[in-house]
Short mmCIF file of C-alpha atoms in Angstrom, two decimals:
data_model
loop_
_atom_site.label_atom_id
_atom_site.label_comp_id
_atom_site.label_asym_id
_atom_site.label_seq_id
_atom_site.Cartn_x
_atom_site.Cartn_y
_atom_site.Cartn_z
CA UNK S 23 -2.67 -22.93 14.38
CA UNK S 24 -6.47 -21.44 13.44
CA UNK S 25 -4.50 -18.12 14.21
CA UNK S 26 -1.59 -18.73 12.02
CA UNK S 27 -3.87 -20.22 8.97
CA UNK S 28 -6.06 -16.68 9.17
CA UNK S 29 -3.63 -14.72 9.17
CA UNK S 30 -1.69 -16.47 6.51
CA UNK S 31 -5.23 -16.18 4.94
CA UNK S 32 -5.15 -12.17 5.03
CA UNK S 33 -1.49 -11.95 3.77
CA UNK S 34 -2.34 -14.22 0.77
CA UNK S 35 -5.25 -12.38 -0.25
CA UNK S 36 -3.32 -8.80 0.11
CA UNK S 37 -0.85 -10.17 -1.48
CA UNK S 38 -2.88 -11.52 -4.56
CA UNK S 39 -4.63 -7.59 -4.76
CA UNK S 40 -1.40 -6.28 -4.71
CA UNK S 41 0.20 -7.84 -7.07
CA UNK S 42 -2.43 -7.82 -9.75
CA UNK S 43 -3.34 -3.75 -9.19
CA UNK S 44 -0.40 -2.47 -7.51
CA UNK S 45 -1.26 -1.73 -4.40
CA UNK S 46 -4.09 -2.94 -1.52
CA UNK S 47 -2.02 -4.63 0.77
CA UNK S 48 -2.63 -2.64 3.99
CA UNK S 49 -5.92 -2.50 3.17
CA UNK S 50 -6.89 -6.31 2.90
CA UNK S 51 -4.72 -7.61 5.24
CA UNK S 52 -3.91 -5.19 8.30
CA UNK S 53 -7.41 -5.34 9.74
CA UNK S 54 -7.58 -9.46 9.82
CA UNK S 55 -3.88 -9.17 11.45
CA UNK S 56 -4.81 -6.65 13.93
CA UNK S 57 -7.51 -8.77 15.31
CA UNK S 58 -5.50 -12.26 14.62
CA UNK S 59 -2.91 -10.44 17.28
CA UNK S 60 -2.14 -6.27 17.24
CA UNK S 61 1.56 -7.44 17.37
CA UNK S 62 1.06 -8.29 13.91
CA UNK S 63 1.32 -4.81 13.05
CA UNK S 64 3.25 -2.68 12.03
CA UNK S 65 6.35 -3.75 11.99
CA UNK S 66 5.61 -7.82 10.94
CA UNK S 67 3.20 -6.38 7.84
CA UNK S 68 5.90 -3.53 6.95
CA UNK S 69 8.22 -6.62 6.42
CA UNK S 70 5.76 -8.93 4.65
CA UNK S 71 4.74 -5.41 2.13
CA UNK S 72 8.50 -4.98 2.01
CA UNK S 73 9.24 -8.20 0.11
CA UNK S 74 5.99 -8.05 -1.91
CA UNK S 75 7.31 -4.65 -2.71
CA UNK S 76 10.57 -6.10 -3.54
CA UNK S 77 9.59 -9.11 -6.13
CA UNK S 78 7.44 -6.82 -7.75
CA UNK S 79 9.97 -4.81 -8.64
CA UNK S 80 12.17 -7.49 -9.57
CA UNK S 81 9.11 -9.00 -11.87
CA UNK S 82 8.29 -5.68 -13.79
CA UNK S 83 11.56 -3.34 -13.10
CA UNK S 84 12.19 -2.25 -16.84
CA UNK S 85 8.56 -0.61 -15.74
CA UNK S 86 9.82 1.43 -13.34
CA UNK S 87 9.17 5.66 -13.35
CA UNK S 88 12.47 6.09 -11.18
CA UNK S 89 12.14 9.61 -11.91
CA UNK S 90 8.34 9.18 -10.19
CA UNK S 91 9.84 7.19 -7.37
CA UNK S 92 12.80 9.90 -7.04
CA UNK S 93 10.09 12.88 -6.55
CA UNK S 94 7.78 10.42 -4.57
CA UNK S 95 10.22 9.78 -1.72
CA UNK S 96 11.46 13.65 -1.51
CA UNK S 97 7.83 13.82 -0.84
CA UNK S 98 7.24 11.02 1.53
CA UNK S 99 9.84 12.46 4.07
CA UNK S 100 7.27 15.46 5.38
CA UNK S 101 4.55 13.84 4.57
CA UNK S 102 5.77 10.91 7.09
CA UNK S 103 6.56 13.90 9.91
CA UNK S 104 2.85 15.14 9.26
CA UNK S 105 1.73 11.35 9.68
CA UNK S 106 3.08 11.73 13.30
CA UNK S 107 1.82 15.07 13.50
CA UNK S 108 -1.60 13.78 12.31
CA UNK S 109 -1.52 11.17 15.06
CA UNK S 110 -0.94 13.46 18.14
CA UNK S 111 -2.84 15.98 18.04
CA UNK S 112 -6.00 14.64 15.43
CA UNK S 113 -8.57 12.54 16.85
CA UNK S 114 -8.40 9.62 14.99
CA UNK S 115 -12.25 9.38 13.53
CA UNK S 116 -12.39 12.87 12.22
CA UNK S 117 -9.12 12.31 10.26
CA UNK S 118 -10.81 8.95 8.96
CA UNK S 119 -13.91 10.74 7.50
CA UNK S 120 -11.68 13.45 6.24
CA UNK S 121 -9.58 11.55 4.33
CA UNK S 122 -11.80 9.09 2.95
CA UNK S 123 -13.70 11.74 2.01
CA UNK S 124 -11.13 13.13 -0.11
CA UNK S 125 -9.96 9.98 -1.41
CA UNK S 126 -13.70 9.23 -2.36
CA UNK S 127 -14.14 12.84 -4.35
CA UNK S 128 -10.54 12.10 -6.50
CA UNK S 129 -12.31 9.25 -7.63
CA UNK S 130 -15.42 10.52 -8.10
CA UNK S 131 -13.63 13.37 -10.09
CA UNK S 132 -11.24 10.46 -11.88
CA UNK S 133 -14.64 9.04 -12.94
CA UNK S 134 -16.32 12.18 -14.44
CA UNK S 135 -13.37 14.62 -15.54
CA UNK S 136 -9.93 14.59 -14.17
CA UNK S 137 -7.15 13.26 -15.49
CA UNK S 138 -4.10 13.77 -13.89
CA UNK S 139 -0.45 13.01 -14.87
CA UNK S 140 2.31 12.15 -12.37
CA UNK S 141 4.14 15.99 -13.18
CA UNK S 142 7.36 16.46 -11.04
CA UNK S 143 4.89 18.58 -8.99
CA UNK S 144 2.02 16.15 -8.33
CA UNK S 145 4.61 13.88 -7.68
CA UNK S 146 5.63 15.83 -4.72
CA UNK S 147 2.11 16.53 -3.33
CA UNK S 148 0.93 12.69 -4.04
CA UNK S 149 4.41 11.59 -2.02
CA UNK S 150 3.52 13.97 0.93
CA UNK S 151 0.17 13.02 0.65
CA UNK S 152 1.18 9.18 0.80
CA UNK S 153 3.48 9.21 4.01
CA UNK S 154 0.77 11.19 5.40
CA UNK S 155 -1.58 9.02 4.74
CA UNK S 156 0.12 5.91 5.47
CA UNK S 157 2.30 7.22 8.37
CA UNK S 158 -1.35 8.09 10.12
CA UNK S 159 -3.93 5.48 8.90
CA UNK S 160 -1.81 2.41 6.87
CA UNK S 161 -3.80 3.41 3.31
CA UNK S 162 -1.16 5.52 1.57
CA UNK S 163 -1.26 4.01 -1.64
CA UNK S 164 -4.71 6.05 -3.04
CA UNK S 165 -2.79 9.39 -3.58
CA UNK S 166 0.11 7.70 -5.87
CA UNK S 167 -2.37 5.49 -7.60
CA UNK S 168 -4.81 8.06 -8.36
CA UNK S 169 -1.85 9.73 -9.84
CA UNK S 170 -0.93 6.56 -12.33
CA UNK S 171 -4.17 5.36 -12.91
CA UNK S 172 -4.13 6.30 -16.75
CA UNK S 173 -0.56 4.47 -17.27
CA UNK S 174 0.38 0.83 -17.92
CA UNK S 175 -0.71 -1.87 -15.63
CA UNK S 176 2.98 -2.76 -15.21
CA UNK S 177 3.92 0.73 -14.99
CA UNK S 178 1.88 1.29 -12.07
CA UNK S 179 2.53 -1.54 -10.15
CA UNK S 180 6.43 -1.45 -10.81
CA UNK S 181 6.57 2.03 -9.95
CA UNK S 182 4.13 1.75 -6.64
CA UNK S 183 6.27 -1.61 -5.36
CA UNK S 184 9.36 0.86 -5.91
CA UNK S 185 8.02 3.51 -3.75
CA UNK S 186 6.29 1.25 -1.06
CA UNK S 187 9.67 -0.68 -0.59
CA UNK S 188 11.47 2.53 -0.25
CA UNK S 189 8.47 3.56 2.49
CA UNK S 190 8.51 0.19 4.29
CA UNK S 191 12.42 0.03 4.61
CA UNK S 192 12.03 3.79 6.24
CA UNK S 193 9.30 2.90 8.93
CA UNK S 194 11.45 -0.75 9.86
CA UNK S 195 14.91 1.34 10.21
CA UNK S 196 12.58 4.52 12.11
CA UNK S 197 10.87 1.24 14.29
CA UNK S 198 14.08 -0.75 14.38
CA UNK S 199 16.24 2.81 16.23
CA UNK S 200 13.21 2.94 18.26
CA UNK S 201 13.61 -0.35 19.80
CA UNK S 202 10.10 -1.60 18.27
CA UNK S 203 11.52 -4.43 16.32
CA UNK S 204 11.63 -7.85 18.75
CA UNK S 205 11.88 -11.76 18.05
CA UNK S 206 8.34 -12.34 18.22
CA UNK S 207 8.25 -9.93 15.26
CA UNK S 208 10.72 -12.12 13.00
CA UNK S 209 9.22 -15.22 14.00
CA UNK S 210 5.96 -14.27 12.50
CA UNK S 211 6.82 -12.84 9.72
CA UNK S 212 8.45 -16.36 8.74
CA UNK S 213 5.32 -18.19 8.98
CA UNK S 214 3.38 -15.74 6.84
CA UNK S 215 5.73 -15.52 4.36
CA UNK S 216 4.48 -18.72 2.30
CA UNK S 217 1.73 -17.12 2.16
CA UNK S 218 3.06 -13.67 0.73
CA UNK S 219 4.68 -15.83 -1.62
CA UNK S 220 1.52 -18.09 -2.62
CA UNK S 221 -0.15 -14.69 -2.89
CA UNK S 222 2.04 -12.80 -5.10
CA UNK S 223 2.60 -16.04 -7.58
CA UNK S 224 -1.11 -16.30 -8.23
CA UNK S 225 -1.22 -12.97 -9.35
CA UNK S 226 1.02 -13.28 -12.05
CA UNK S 227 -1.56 -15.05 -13.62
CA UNK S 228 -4.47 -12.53 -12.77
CA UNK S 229 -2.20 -9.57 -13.40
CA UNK S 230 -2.82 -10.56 -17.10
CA UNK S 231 -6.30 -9.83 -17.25
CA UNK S 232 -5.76 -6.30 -16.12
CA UNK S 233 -4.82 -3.88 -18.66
CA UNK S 234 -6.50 -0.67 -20.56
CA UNK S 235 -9.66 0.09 -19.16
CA UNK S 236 -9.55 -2.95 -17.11
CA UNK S 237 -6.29 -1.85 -15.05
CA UNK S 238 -8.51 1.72 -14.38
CA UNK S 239 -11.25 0.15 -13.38
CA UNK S 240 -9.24 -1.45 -10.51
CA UNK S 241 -7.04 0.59 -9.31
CA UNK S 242 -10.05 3.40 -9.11
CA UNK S 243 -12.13 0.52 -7.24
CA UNK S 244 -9.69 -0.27 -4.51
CA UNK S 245 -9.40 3.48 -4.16
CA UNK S 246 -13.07 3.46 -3.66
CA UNK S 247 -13.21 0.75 -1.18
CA UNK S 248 -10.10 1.66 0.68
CA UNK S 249 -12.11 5.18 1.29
CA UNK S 250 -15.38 3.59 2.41
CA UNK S 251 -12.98 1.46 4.49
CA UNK S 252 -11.89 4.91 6.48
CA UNK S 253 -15.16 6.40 6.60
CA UNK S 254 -16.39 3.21 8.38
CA UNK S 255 -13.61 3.27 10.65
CA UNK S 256 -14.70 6.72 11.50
CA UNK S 257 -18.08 5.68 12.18
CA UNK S 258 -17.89 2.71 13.83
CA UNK S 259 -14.35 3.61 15.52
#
């Protein structure tokens, strides 16, 4: 039961971040479940981000950038074979520092001068950049974030929940052909679903105080922290 009620306690607080900035899921809560039991990732937390994904997207879909989400996924497909890539033949704490690192200078560069615009072309590179990301470390929502920051608060998390639903469903049918998907799996992901939902509901409310400058100022800080989070890992292992 202490095992259930911690990890419950990581899904509700990812699930809270999430839902209020759009993305931060992976990054709150796949640590906490990794150490609660490893079997608790991926394919449990794919499911749980899967229906976060999906009643965000039924909250905010008139917010939506399906043309974004369309150009995304293209993306996501290579990026997702360079994930595996990344994985085999990377050691894993180089590829930490080097893509924190990068993460870190976007928003160091968001902060001081850049302001980019999701472009059918960015689009592309932020998609293959995501399934990179997330195929090889489980933090691939900086790149498409990075990419919204300067739109609506429901903008960007309509249009992040479309592509991360999209990714998740992907990895489960990739896992489920593999044979990775068991019981145990489906089991868990019923207990910790109360506390997806607890999660997401209370940030209906604290979605509200995010907007303008506000709504930047988040999505550029879980950026931040999700890159000191990989250049930790790198250090530490």
């Amino acid at each position: 039961m202490p095992e259930v009620l911690l990890a419950g306690t990581a899904v509700f607080a990812g699930a809270l971040v999430q839902g209020s900035v759009g993305y931060g899921m992976n990054l709150v809560a796949a640590p906490l479940l990794a150490l609660v039991d490893p079997r608790l990732v991926p394919v449990p937390l794919l499911v749980v981000a899967l229906a976060h994904s999906l009643l965000a997207v039924a909250r905010e879909h008139r917010d939506v950038d399906w043309r974004g989400v369309a150009f995304v996924t293209v993306g996501r497909v290579p990026g997702t074979a360079l994930g595996v890539l990344a994985v085999a033949l990377l050691a894993e704490r180089p590829f930490s520092a080097a893509v924190g690192g990068a993460v870190l200078v976007c928003v160091v560069l968001s902060v001081v001068s850049w302001t980019p615009r999701p472009t059918p072309v960015a689009l592309l590179v932020a998609g293959v950049a995501s399934g990179t990301l997330g195929t090889a470390s489980s933090i691939g929502g900086p790149p498409l974030a990075l990419l919204y920051q300067h739109e609506s608060g429901p903008r960007i998390r309509a249009t992040l929940a479309a592509c991360f639903a999209i990714g998740s469903s992907l990895s489960l049918l990739a896992l489920g052909i593999a044979g990775q998907v068991h019981w145990f799996h489906l089991v868990a992901v019923l207990w910790l679903l109360p506390f997806l939902v607890g999660g997401f509901l209370l940030s209906g409310p604290a979605r509200r105080l995010l907007h303008g400058t506000r709504m930047r100022v988040a999505v550029l800080g879980v950026a931040a922290v999700s890159a000191l989070a990989l250049l930790t890992r790198s250090a530490v292992g």
